[in-house]
PDB file of C-alpha atoms and ligand atoms in Angstrom:
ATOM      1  CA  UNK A 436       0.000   0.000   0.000  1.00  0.00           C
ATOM      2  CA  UNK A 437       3.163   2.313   0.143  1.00  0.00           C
ATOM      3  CA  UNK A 438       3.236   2.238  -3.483  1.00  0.00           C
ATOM      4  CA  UNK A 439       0.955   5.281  -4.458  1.00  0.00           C
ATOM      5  CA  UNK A 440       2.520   7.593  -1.972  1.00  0.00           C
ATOM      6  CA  UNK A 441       5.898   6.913  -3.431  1.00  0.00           C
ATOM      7  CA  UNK A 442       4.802   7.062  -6.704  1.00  0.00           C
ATOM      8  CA  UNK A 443       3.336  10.063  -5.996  1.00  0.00           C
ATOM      9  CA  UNK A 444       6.606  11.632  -3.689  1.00  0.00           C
ATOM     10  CA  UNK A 445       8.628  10.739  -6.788  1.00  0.00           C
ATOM     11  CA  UNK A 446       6.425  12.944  -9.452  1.00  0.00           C
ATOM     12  CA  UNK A 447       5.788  15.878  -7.217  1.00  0.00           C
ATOM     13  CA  UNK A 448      10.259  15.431  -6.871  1.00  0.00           C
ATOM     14  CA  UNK A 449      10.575  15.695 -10.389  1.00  0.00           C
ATOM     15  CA  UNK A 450       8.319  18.032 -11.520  1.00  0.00           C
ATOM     16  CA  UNK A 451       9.923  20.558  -9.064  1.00  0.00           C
ATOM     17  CA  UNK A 452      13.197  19.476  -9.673  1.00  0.00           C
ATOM     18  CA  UNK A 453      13.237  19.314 -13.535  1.00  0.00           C
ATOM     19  CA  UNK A 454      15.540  22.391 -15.449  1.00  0.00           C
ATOM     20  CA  UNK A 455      13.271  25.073 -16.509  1.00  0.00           C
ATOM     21  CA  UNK A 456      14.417  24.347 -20.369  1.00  0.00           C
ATOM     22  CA  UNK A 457      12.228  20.630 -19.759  1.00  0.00           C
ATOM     23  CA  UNK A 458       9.176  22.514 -18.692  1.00  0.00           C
ATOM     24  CA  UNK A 459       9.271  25.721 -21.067  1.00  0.00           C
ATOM     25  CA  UNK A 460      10.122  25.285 -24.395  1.00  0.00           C
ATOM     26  CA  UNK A 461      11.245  28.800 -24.291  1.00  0.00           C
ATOM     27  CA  UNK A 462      12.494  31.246 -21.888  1.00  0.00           C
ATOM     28  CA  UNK A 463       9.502  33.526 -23.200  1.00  0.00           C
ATOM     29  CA  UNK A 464       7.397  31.052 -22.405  1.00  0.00           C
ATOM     30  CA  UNK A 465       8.575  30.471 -18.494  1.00  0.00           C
ATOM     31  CA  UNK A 466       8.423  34.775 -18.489  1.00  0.00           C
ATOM     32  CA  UNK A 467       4.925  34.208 -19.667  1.00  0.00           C
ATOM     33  CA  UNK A 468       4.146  31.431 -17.252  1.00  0.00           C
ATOM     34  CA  UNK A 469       5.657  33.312 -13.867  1.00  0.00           C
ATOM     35  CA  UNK A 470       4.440  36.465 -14.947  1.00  0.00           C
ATOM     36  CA  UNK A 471       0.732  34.775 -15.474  1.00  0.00           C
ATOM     37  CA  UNK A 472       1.129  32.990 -11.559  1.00  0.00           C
ATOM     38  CA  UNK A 473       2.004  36.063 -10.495  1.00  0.00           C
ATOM     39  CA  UNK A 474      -1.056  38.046 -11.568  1.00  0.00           C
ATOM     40  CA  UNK A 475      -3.120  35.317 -10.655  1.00  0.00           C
ATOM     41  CA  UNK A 476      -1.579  35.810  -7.152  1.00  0.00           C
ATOM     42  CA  UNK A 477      -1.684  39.542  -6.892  1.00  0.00           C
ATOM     43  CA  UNK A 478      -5.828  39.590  -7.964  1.00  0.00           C
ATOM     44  CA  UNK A 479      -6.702  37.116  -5.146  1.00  0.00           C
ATOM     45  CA  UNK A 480      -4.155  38.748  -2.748  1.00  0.00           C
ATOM     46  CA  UNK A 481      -5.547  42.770  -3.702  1.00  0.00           C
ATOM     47  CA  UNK A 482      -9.165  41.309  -3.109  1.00  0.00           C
ATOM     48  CA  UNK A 483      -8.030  40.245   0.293  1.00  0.00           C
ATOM     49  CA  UNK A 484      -6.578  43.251   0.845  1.00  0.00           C
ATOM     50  CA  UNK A 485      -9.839  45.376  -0.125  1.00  0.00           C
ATOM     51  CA  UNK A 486     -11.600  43.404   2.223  1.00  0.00           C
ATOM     52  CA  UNK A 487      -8.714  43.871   4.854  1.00  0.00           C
ATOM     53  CA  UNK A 488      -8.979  48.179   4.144  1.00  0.00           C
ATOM     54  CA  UNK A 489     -12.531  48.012   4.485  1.00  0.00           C
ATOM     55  CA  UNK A 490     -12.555  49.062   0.425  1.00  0.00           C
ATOM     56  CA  UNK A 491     -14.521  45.838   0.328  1.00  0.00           C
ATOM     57  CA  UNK A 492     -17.372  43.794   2.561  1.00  0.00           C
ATOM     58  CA  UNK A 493     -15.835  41.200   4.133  1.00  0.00           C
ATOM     59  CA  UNK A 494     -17.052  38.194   3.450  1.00  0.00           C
ATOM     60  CA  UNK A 495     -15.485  35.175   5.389  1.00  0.00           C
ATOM     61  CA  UNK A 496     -16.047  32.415   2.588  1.00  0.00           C
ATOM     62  CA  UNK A 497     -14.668  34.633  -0.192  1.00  0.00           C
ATOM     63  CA  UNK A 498     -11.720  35.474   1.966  1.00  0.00           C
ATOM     64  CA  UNK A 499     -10.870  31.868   3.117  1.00  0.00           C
ATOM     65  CA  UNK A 500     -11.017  30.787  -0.618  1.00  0.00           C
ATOM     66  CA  UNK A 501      -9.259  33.503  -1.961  1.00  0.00           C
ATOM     67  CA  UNK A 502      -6.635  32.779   0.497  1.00  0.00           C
ATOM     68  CA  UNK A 503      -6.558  28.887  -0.164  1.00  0.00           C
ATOM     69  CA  UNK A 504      -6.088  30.374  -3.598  1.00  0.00           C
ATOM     70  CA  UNK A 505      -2.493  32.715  -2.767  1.00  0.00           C
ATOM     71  CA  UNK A 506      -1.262  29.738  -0.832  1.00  0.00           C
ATOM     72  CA  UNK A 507      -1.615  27.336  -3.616  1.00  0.00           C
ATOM     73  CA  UNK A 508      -0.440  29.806  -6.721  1.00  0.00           C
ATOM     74  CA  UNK A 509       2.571  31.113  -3.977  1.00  0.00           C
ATOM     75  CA  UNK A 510       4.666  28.106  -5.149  1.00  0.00           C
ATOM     76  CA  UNK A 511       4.270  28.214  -8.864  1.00  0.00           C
ATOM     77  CA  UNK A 512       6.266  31.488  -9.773  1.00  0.00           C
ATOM     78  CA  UNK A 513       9.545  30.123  -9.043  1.00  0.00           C
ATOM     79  CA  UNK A 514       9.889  27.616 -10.962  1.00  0.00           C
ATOM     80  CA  UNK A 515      10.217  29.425 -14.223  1.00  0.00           C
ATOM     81  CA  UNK A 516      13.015  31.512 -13.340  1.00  0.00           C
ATOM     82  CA  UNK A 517      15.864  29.223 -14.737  1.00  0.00           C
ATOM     83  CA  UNK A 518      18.672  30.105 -16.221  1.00  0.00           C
ATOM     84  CA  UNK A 519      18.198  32.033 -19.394  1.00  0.00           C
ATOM     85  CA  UNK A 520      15.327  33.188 -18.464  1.00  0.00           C
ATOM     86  CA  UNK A 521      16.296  36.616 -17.731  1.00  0.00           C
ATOM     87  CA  UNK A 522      15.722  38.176 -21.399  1.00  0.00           C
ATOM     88  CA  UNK A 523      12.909  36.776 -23.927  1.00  0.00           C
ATOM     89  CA  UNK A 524       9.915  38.826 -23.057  1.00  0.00           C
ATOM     90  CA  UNK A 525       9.441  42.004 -21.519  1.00  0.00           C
ATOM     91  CA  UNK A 526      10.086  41.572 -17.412  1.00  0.00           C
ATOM     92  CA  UNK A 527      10.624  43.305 -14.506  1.00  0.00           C
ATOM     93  CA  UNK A 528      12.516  40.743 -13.773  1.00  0.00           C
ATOM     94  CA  UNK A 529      16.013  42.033 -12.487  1.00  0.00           C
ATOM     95  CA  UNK A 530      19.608  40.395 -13.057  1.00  0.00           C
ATOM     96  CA  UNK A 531      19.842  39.874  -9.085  1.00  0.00           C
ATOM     97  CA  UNK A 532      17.680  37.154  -9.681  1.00  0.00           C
ATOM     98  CA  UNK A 533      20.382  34.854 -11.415  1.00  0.00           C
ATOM     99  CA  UNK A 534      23.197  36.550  -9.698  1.00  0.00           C
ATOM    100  CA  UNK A 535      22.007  36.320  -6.021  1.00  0.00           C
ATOM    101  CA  UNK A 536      19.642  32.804  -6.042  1.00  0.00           C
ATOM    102  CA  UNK A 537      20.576  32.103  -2.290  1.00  0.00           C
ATOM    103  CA  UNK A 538      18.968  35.596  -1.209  1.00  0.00           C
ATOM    104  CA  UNK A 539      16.332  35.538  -4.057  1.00  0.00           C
ATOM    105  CA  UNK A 540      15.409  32.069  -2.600  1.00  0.00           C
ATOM    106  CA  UNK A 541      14.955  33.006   0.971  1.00  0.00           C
ATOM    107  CA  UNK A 542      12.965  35.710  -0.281  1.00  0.00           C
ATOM    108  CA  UNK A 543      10.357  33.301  -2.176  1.00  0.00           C
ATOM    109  CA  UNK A 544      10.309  30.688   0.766  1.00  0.00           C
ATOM    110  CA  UNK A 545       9.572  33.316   3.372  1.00  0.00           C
ATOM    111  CA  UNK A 546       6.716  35.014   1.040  1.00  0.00           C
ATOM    112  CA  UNK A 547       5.236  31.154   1.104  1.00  0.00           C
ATOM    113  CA  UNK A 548       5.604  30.881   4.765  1.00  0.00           C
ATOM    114  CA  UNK A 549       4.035  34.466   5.924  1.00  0.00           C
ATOM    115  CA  UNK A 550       1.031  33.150   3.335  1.00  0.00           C
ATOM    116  CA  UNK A 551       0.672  29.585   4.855  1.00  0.00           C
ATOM    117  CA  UNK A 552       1.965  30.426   8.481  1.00  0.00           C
ATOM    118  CA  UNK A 553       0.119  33.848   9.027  1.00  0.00           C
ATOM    119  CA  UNK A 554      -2.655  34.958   5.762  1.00  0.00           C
ATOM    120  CA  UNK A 555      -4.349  31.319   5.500  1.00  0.00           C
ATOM    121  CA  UNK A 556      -5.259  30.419   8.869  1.00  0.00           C
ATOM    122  CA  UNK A 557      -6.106  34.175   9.206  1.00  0.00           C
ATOM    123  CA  UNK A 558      -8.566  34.247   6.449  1.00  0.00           C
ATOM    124  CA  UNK A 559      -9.802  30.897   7.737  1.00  0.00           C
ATOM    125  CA  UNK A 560     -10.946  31.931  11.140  1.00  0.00           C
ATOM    126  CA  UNK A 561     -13.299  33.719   9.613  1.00  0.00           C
ATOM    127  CA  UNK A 562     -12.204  36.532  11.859  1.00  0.00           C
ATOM    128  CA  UNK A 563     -11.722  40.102  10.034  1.00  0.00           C
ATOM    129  CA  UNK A 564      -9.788  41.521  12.884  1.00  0.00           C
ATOM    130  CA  UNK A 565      -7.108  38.351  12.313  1.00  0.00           C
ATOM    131  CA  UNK A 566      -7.711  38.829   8.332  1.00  0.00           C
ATOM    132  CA  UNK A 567      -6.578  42.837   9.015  1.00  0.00           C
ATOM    133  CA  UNK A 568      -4.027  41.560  10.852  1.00  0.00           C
ATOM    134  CA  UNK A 569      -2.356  39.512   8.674  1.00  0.00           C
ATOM    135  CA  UNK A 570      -2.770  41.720   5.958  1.00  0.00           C
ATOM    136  CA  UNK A 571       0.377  43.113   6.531  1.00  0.00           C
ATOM    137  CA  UNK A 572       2.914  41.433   7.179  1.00  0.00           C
ATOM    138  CA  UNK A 573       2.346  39.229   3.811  1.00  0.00           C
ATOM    139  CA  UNK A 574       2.005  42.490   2.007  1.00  0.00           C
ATOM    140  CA  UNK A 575       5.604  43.304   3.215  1.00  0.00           C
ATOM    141  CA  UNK A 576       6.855  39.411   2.221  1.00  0.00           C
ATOM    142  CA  UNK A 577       5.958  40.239  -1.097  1.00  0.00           C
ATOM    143  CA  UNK A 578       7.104  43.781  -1.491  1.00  0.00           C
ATOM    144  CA  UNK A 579      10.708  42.199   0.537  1.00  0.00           C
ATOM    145  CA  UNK A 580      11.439  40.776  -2.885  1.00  0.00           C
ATOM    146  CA  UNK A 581       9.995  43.094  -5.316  1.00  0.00           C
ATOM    147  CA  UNK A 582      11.994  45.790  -3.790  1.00  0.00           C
ATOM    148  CA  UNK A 583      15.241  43.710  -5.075  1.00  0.00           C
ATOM    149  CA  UNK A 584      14.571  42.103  -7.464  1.00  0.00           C
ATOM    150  CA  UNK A 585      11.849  43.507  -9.514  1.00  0.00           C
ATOM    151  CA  UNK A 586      12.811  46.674 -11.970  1.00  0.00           C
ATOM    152  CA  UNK A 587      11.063  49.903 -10.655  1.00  0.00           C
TER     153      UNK A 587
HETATM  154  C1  ASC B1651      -0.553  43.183  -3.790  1.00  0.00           C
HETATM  155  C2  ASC B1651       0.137  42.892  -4.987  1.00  0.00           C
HETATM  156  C3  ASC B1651       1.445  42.862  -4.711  1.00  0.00           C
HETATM  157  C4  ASC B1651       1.669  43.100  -3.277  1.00  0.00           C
HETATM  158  C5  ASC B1651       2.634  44.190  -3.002  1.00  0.00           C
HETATM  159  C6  ASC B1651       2.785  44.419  -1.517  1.00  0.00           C
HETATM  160  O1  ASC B1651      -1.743  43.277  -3.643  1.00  0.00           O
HETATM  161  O2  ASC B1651      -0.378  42.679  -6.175  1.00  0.00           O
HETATM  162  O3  ASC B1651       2.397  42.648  -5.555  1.00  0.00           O
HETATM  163  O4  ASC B1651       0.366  43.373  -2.748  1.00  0.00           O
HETATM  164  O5  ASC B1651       2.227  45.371  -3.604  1.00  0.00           O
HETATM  165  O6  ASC B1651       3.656  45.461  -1.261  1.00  0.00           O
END
């Protein structure tokens, strides 16, 4: 009965441990693809943040899914920033990226952490006061890394 969760280990291993030129036939394409998650994850972060400003009416259910929603897209992004991928489309992207992976790295994990760690379980209580809480602190986890690494 170990079999499927093995099976299963191994895929999710490779598919996050395959080269970026396996996954994207071209570096436009991975631009494309991280720029994409990344929209994705800014619209269902801004509409927690309406709610979290009062811009919006808080709604618990919206808020918990939209959440669910940041935490799952959160890990996508990073994946398509291989080598080469720096020039191909137009980015933001800067060359820190490639030169300073180690920092750029910490950067992405602790963005995924503040959203699993602090926004989800926030926006899952159901609570706006913990939702306006939260709010925050994963704002600043993603502007930590768009202040270094992404053009002005
Ligand atoms: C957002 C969004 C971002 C972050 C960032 C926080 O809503 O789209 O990129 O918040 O602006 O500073």
């Amino acid at each position: 009965m170990k079999t499927i969760p093995t099976l299963l280990l191994a895929l999710s291993a490779a598919a996050f441990s395959l080269p970026a030129a396996a996954q994207f036939a071209k570096p436009e394409d991975a631009i494309k693809f991280r720029q994409s998650a990344l929209t994705v994850m800014g619209t269902y972060f801004s509409r927690l943040g309406a709610m979290a400003n009062g811009k919006a009416p808080y709604d618990a259910a919206v808020a918990a899914a939209d959440a669910e929603l940041v935490a799952m897209v959160s890990h996508l992004p990073w994946q398509a920033f291989g080598p080469g991928t720096d020039k191909g489309r137009e980015t933001a992207a800067r060359p820190e990226i490639w030169q300073e992976q180690a920092k750029f790295k910490e950067r992405a994990e602790k963005m995924q952490a503040t959203v699993a760690q602090t926004l989800l379980p926030a926006a899952r209580s159901g609570n706006l006061d913990q939702l306006k809480a939260a709010f925050g602190p994963t704002a600043q986890s993603c502007k930590a890394c768009h202040d270094d690494f992404r053009r002005k």
